[in-house]
The first five atom37 places (N, CA, C, CB, O) and aatype in JSON, in Angstrom:
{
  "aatype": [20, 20, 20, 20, 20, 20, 20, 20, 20, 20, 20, 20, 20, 20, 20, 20, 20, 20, 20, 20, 20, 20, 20, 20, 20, 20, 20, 20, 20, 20, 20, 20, 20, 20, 20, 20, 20, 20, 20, 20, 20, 20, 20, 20, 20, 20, 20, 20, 20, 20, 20, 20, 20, 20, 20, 20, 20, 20, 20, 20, 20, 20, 20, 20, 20, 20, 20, 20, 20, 20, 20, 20, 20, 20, 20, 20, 20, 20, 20, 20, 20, 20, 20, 20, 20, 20, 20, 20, 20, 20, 20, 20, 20, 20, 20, 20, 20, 20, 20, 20, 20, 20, 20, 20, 20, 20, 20, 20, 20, 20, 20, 20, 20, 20, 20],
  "atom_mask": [
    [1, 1, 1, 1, 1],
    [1, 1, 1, 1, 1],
    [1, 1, 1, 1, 1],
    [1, 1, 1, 1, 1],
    [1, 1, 1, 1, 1],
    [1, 1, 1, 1, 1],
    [1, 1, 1, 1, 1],
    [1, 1, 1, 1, 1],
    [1, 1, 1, 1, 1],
    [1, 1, 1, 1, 1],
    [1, 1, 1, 1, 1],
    [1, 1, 1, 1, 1],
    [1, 1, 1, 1, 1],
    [1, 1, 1, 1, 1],
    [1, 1, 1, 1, 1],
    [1, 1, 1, 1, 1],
    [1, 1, 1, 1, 1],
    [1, 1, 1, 1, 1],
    [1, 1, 1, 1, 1],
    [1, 1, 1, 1, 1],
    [1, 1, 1, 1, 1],
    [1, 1, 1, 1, 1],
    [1, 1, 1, 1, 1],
    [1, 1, 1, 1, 1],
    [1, 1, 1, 1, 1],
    [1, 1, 1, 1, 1],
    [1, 1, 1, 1, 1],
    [1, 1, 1, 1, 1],
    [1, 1, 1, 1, 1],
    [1, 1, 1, 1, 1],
    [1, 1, 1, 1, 1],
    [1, 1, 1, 1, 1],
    [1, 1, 1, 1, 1],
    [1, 1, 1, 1, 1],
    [1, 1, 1, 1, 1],
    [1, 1, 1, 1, 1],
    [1, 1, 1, 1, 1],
    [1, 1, 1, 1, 1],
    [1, 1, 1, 1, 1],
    [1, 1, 1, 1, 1],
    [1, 1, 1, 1, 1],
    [1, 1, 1, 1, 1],
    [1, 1, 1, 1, 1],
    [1, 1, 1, 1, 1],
    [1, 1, 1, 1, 1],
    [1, 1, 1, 1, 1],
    [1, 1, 1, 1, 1],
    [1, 1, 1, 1, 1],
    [1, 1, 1, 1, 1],
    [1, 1, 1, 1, 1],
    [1, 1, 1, 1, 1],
    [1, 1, 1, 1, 1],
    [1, 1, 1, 1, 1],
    [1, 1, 1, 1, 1],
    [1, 1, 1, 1, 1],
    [1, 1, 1, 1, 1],
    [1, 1, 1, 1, 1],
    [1, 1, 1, 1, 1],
    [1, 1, 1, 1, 1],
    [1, 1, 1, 1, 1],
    [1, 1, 1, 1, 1],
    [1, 1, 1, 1, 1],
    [1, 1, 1, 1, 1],
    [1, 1, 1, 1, 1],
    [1, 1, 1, 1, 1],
    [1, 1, 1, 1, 1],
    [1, 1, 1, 1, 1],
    [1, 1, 1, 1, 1],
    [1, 1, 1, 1, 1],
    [1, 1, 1, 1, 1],
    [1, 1, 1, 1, 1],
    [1, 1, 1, 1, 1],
    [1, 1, 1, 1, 1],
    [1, 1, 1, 1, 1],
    [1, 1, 1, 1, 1],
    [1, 1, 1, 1, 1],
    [1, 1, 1, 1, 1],
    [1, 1, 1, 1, 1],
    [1, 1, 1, 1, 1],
    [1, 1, 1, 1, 1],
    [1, 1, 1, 1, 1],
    [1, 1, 1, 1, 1],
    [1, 1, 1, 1, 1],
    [1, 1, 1, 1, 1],
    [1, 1, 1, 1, 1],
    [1, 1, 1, 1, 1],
    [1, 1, 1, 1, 1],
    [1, 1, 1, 1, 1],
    [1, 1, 1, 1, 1],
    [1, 1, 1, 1, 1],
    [1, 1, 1, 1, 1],
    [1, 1, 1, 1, 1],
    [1, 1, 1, 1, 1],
    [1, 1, 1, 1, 1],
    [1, 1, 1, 1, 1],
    [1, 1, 1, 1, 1],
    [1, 1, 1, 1, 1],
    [1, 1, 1, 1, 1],
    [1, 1, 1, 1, 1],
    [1, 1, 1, 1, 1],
    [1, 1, 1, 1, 1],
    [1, 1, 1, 1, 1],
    [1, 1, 1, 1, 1],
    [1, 1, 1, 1, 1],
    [1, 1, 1, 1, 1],
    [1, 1, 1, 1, 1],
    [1, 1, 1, 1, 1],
    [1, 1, 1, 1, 1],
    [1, 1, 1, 1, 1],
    [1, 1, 1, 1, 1],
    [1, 1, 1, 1, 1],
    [1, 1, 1, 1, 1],
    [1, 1, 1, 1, 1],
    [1, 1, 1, 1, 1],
    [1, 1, 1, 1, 1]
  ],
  "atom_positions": [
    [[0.85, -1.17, 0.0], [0.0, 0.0, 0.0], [0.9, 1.24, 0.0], [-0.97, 0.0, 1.23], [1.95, 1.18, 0.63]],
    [[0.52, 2.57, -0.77], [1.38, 3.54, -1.01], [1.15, 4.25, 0.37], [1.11, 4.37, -2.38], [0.23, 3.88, 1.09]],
    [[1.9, 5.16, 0.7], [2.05, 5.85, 1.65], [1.07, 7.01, 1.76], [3.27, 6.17, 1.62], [0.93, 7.61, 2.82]],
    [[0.37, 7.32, 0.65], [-0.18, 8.29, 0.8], [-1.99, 7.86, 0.82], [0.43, 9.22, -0.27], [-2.94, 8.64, 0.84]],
    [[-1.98, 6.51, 0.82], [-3.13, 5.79, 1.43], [-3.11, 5.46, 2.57], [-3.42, 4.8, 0.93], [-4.17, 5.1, 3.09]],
    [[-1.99, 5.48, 3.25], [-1.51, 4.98, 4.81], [-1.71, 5.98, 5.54], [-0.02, 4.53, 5.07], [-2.01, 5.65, 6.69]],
    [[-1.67, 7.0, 5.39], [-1.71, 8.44, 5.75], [-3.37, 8.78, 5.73], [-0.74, 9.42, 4.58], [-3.83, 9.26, 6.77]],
    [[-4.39, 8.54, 4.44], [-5.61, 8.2, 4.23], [-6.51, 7.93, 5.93], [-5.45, 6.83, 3.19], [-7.14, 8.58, 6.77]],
    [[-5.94, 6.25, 5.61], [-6.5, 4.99, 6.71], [-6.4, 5.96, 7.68], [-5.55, 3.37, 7.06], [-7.43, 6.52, 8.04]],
    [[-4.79, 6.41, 8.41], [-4.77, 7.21, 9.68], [-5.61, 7.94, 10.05], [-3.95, 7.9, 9.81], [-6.18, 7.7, 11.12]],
    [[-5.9, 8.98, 9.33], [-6.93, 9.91, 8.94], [-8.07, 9.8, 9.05], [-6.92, 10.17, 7.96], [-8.64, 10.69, 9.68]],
    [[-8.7, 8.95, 8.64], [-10.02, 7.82, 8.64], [-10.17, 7.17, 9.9], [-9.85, 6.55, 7.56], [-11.3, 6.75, 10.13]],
    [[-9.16, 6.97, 10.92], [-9.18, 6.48, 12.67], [-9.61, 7.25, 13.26], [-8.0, 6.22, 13.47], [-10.47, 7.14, 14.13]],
    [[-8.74, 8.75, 12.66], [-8.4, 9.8, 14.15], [-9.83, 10.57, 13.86], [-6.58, 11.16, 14.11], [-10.2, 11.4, 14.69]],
    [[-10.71, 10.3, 12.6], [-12.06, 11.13, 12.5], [-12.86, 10.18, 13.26], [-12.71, 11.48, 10.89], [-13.52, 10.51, 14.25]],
    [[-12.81, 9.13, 12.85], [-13.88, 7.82, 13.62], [-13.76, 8.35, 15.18], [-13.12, 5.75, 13.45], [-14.85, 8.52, 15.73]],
    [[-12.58, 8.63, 15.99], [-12.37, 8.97, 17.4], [-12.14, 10.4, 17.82], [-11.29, 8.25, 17.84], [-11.83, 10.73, 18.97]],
    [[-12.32, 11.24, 16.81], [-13.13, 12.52, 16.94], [-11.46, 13.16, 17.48], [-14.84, 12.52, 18.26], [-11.31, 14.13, 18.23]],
    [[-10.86, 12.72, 17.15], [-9.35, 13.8, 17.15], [-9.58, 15.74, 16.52], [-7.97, 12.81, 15.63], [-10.35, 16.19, 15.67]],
    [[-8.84, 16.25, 17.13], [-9.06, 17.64, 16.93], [-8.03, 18.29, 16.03], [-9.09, 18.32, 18.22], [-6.82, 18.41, 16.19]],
    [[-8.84, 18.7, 15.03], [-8.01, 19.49, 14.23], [-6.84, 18.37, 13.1], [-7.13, 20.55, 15.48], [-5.65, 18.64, 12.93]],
    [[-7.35, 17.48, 12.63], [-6.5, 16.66, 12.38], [-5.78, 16.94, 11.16], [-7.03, 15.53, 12.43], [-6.57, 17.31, 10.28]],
    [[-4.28, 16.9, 10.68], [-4.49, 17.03, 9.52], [-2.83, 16.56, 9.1], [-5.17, 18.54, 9.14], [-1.9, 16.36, 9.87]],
    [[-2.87, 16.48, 7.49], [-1.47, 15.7, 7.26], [-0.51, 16.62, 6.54], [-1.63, 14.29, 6.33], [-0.87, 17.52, 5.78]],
    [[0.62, 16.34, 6.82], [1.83, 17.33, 6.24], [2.61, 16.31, 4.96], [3.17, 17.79, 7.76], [3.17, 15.24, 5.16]],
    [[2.45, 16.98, 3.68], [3.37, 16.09, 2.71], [4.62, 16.46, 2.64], [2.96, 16.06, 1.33], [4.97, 17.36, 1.88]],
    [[5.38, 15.87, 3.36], [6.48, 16.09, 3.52], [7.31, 15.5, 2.72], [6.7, 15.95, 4.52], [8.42, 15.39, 3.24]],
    [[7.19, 14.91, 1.31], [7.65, 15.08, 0.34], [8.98, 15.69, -0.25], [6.89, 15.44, 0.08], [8.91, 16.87, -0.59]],
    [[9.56, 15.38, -0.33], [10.88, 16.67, -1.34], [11.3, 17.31, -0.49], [10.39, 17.96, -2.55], [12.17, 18.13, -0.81]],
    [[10.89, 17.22, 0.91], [11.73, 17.8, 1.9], [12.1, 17.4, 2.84], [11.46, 18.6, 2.27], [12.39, 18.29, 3.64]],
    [[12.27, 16.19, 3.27], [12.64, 15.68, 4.29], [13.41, 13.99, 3.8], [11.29, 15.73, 5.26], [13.64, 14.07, 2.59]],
    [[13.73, 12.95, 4.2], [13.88, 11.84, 4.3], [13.47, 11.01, 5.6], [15.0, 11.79, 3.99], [14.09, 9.96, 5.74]],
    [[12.74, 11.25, 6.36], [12.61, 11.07, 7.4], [10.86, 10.89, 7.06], [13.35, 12.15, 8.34], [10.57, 10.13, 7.99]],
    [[10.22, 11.01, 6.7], [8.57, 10.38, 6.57], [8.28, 11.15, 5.14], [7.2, 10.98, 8.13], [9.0, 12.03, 4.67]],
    [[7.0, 10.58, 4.49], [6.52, 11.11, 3.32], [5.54, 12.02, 4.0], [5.96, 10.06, 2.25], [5.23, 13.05, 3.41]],
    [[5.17, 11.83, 4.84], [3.58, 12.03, 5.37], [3.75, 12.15, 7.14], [2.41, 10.37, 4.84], [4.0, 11.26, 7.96]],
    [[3.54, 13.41, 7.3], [3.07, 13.23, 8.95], [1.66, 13.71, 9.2], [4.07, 14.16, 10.04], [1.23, 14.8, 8.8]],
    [[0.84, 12.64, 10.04], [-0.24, 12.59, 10.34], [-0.46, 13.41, 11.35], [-0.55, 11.52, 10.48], [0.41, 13.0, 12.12]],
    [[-1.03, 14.33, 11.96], [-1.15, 15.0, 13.35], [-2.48, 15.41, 13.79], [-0.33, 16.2, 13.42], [-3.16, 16.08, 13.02]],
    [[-2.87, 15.12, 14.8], [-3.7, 15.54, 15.88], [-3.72, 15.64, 17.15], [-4.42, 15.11, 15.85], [-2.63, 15.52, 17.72]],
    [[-5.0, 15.89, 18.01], [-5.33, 15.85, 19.6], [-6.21, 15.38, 19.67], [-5.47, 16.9, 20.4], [-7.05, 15.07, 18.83]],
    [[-6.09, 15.21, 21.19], [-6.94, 14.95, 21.78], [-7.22, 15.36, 23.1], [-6.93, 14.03, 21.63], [-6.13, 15.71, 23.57]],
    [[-8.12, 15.49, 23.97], [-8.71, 16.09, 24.84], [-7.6, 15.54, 26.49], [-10.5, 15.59, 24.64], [-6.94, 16.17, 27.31]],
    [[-7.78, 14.75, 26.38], [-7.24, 13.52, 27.7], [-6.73, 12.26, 26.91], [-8.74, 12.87, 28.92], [-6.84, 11.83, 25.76]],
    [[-5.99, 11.77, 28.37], [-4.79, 10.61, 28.12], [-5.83, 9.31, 27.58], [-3.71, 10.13, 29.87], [-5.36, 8.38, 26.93]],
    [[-7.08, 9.36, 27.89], [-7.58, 8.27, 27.55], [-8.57, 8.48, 25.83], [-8.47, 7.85, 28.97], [-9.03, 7.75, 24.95]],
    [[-8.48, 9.69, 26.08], [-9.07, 10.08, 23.86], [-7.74, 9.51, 23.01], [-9.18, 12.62, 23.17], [-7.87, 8.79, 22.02]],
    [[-5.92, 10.12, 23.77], [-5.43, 9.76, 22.87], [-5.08, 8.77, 22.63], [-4.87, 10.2, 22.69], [-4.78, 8.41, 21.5]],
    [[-5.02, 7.97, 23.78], [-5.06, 6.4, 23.56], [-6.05, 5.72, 22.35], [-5.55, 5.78, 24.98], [-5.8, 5.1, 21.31]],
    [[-7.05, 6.08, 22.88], [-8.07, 5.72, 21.93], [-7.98, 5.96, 20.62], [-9.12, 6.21, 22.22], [-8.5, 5.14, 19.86]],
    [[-7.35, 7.07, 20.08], [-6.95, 7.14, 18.96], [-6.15, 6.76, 18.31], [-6.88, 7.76, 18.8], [-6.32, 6.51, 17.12]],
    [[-4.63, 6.56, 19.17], [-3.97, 5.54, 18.61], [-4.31, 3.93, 18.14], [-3.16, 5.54, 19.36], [-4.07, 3.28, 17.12]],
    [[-5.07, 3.62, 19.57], [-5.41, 2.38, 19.26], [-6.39, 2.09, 17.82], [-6.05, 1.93, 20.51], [-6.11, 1.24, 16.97]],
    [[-7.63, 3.04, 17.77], [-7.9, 3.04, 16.51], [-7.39, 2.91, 15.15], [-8.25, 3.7, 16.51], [-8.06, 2.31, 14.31]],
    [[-5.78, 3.62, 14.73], [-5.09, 3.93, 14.22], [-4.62, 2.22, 14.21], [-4.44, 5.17, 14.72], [-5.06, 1.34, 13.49]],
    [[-3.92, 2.15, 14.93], [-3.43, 0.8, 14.7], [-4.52, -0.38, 14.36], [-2.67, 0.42, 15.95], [-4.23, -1.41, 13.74]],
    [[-5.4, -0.15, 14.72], [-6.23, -1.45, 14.08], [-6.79, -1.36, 12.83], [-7.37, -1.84, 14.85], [-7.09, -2.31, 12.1]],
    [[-6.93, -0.11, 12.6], [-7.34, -0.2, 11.25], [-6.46, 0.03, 10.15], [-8.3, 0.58, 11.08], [-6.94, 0.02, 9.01]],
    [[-5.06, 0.27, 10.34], [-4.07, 0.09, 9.78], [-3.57, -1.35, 9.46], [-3.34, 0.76, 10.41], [-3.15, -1.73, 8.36]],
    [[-3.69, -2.24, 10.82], [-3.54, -3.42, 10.88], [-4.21, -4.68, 9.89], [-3.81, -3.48, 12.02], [-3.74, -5.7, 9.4]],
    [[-5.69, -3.99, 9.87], [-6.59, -4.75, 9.37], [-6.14, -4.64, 7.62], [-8.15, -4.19, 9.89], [-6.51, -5.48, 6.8]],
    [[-5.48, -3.72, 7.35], [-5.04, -3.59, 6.06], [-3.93, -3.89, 5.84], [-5.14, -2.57, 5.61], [-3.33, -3.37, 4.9]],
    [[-3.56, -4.51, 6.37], [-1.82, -4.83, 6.57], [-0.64, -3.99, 6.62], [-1.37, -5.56, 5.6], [0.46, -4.47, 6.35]],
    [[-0.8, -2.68, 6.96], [0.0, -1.96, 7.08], [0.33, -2.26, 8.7], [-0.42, -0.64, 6.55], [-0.36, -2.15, 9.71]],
    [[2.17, -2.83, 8.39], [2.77, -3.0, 10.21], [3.38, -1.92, 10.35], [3.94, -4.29, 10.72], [3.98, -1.19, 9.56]],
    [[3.13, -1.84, 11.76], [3.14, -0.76, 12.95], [4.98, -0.5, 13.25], [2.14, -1.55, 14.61], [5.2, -1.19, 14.25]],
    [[6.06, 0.06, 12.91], [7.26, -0.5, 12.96], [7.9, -0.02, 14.23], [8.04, -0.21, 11.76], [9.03, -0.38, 14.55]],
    [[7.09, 0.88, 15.03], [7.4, 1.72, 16.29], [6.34, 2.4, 16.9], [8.34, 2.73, 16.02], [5.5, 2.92, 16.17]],
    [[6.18, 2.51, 18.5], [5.24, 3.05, 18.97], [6.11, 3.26, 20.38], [3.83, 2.23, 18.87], [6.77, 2.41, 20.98]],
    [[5.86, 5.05, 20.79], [6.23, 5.54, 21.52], [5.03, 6.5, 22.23], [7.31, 5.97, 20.99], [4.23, 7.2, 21.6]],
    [[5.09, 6.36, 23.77], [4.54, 7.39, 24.33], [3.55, 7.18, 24.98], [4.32, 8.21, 23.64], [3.09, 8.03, 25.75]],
    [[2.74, 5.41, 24.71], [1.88, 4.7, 25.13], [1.47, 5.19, 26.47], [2.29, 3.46, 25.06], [0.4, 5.77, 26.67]],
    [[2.46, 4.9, 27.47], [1.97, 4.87, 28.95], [1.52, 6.44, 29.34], [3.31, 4.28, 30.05], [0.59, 6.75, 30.08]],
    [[2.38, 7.29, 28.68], [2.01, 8.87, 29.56], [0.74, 8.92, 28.86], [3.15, 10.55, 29.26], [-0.33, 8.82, 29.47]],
    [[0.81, 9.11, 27.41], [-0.3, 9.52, 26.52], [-0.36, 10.93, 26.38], [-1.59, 9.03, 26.98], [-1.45, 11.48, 26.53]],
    [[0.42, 11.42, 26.19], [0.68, 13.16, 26.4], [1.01, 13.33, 24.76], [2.35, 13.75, 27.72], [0.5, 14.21, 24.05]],
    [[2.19, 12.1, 24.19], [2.1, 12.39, 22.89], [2.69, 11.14, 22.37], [2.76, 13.7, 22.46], [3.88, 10.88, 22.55]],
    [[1.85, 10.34, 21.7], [2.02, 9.31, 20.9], [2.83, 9.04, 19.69], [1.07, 9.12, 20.64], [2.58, 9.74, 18.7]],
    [[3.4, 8.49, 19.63], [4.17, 8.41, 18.14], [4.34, 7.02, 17.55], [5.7, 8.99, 18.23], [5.09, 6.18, 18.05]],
    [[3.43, 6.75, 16.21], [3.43, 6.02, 15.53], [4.31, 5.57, 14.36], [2.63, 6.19, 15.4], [4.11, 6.32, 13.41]],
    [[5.11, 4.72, 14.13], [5.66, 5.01, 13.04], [5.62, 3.98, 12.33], [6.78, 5.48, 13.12], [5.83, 2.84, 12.76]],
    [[5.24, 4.37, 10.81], [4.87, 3.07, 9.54], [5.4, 3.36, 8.7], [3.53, 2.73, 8.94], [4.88, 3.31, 7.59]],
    [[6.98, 3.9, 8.99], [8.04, 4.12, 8.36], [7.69, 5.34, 7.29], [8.52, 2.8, 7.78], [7.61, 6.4, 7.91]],
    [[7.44, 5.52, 5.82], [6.86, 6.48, 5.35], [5.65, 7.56, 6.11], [6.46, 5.86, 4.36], [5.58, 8.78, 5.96]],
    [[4.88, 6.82, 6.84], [3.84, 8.04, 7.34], [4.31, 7.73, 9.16], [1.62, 7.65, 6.78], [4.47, 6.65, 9.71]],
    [[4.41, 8.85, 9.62], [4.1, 8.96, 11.07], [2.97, 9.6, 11.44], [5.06, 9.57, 11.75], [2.63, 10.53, 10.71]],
    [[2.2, 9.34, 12.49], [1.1, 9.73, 12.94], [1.76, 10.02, 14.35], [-0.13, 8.72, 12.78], [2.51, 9.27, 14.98]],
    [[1.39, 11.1, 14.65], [1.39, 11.95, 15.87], [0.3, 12.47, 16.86], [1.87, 12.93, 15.49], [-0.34, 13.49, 16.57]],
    [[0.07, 11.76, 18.05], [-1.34, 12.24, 18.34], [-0.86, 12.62, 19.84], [-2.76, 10.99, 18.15], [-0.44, 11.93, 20.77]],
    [[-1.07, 13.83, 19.69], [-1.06, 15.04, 21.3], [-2.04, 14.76, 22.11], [-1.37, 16.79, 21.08], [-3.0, 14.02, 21.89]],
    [[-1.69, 15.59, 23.42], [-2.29, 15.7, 24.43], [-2.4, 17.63, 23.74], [-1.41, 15.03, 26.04], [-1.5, 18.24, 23.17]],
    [[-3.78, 18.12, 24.05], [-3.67, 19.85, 23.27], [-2.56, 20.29, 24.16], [-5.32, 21.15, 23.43], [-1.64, 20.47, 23.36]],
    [[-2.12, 20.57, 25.32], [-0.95, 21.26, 25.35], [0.35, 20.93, 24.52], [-0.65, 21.25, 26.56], [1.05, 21.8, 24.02]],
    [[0.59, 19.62, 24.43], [2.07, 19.15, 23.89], [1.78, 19.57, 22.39], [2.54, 17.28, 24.11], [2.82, 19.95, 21.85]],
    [[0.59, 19.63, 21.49], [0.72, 20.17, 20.42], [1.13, 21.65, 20.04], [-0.23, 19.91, 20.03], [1.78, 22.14, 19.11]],
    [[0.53, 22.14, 21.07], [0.65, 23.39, 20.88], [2.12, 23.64, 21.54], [-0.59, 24.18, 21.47], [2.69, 24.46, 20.82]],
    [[2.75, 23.36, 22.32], [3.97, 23.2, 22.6], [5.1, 23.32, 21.02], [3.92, 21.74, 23.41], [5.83, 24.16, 20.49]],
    [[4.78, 22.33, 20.86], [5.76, 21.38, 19.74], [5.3, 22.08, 18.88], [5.63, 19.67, 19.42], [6.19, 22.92, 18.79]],
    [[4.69, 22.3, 18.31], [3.97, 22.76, 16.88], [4.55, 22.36, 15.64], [3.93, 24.24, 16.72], [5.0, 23.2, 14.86]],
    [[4.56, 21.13, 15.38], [5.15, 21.07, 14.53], [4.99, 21.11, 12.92], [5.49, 20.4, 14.9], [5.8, 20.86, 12.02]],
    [[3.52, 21.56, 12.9], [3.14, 22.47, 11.65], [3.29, 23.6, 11.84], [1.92, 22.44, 11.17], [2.68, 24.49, 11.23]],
    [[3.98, 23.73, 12.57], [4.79, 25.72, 12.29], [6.58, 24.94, 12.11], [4.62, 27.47, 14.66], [7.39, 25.46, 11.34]],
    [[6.84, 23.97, 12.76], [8.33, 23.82, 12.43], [8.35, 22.95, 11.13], [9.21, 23.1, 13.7], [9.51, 22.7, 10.8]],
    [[7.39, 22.41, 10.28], [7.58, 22.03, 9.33], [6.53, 22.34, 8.08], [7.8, 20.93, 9.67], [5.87, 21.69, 7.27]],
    [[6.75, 23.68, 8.4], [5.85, 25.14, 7.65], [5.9, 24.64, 6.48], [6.51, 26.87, 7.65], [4.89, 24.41, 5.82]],
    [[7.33, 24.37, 6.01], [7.34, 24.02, 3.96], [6.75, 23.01, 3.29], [8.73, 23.66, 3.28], [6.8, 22.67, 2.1]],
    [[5.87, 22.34, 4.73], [5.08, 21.07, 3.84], [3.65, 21.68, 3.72], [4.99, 19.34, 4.75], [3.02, 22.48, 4.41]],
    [[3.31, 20.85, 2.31], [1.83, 20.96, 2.07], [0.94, 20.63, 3.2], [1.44, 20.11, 0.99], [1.35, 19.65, 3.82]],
    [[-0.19, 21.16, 3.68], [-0.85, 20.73, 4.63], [-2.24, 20.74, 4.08], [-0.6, 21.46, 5.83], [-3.03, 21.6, 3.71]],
    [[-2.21, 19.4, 4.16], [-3.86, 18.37, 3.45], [-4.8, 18.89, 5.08], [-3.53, 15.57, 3.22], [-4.15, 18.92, 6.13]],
    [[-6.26, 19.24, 5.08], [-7.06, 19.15, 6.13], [-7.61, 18.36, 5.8], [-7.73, 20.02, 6.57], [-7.93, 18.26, 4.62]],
    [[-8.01, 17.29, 6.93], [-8.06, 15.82, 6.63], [-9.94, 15.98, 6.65], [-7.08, 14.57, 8.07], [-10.74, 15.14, 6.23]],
    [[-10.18, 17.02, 7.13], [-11.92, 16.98, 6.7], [-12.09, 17.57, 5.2], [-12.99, 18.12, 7.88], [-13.08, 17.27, 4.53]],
    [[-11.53, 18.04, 4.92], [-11.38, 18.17, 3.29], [-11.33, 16.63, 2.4], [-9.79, 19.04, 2.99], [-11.29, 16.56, 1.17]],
    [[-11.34, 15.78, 3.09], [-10.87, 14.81, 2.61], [-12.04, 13.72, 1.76], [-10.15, 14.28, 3.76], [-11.65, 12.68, 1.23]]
  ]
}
């Protein structure tokens, strides 16, 4: 599956579990480090759980494997990685913290309800 369907599926979790503000960066032509970063929030440690976990199963169910997962126990900020796409799912302070659609301004940014 291409990466920019993997990025899709993600997308398609974090709306099913009502993630905030979700949306993907094509990071493309500018980085080597992901094609695609997925990003959202969530409210509390137990939304973003929930969203990850979503994320992974329905990634799973398509056979896209999971090659890293960080951040599980705090849940403040999750990090998924399926090598080409990472999905990133905050706690709202750590997003807004990090911002990392302001530190990775030069990517296209898809709004995933546009979608």
């Amino acid at each position: 599956m291409d990466a920019a369907r993997v990025a899709e599926l993600a997308a398609r979790a974090i709306v099913e579990k009502k993630g905030l503000e979700p949306v993907i960066l094509d990071l493309r032509g500018i980085t080597l480090i992901a094609d695609y970063f997925v990003i959202t929030s969530g409210t509390s440690a137990t939304q973003v759980q929930a969203i990850a976990g979503r994320v992974e199963e329905l990634l799973g169910e398509n056979g896209v494997k999971l090659l890293h997962r960080e951040g599980w126990d705090a849940a403040r900020w999750i990090l998924l990685d399926y090598g080409a796409v990472v999905v990133h799912i905050f706690r709202e302070e750590e997003r807004r913290f990090y911002d990392l659609e302001r530190l990775w301004r030069d990517a296209r940014v898809i709004k995933i309800d546009a979608m």
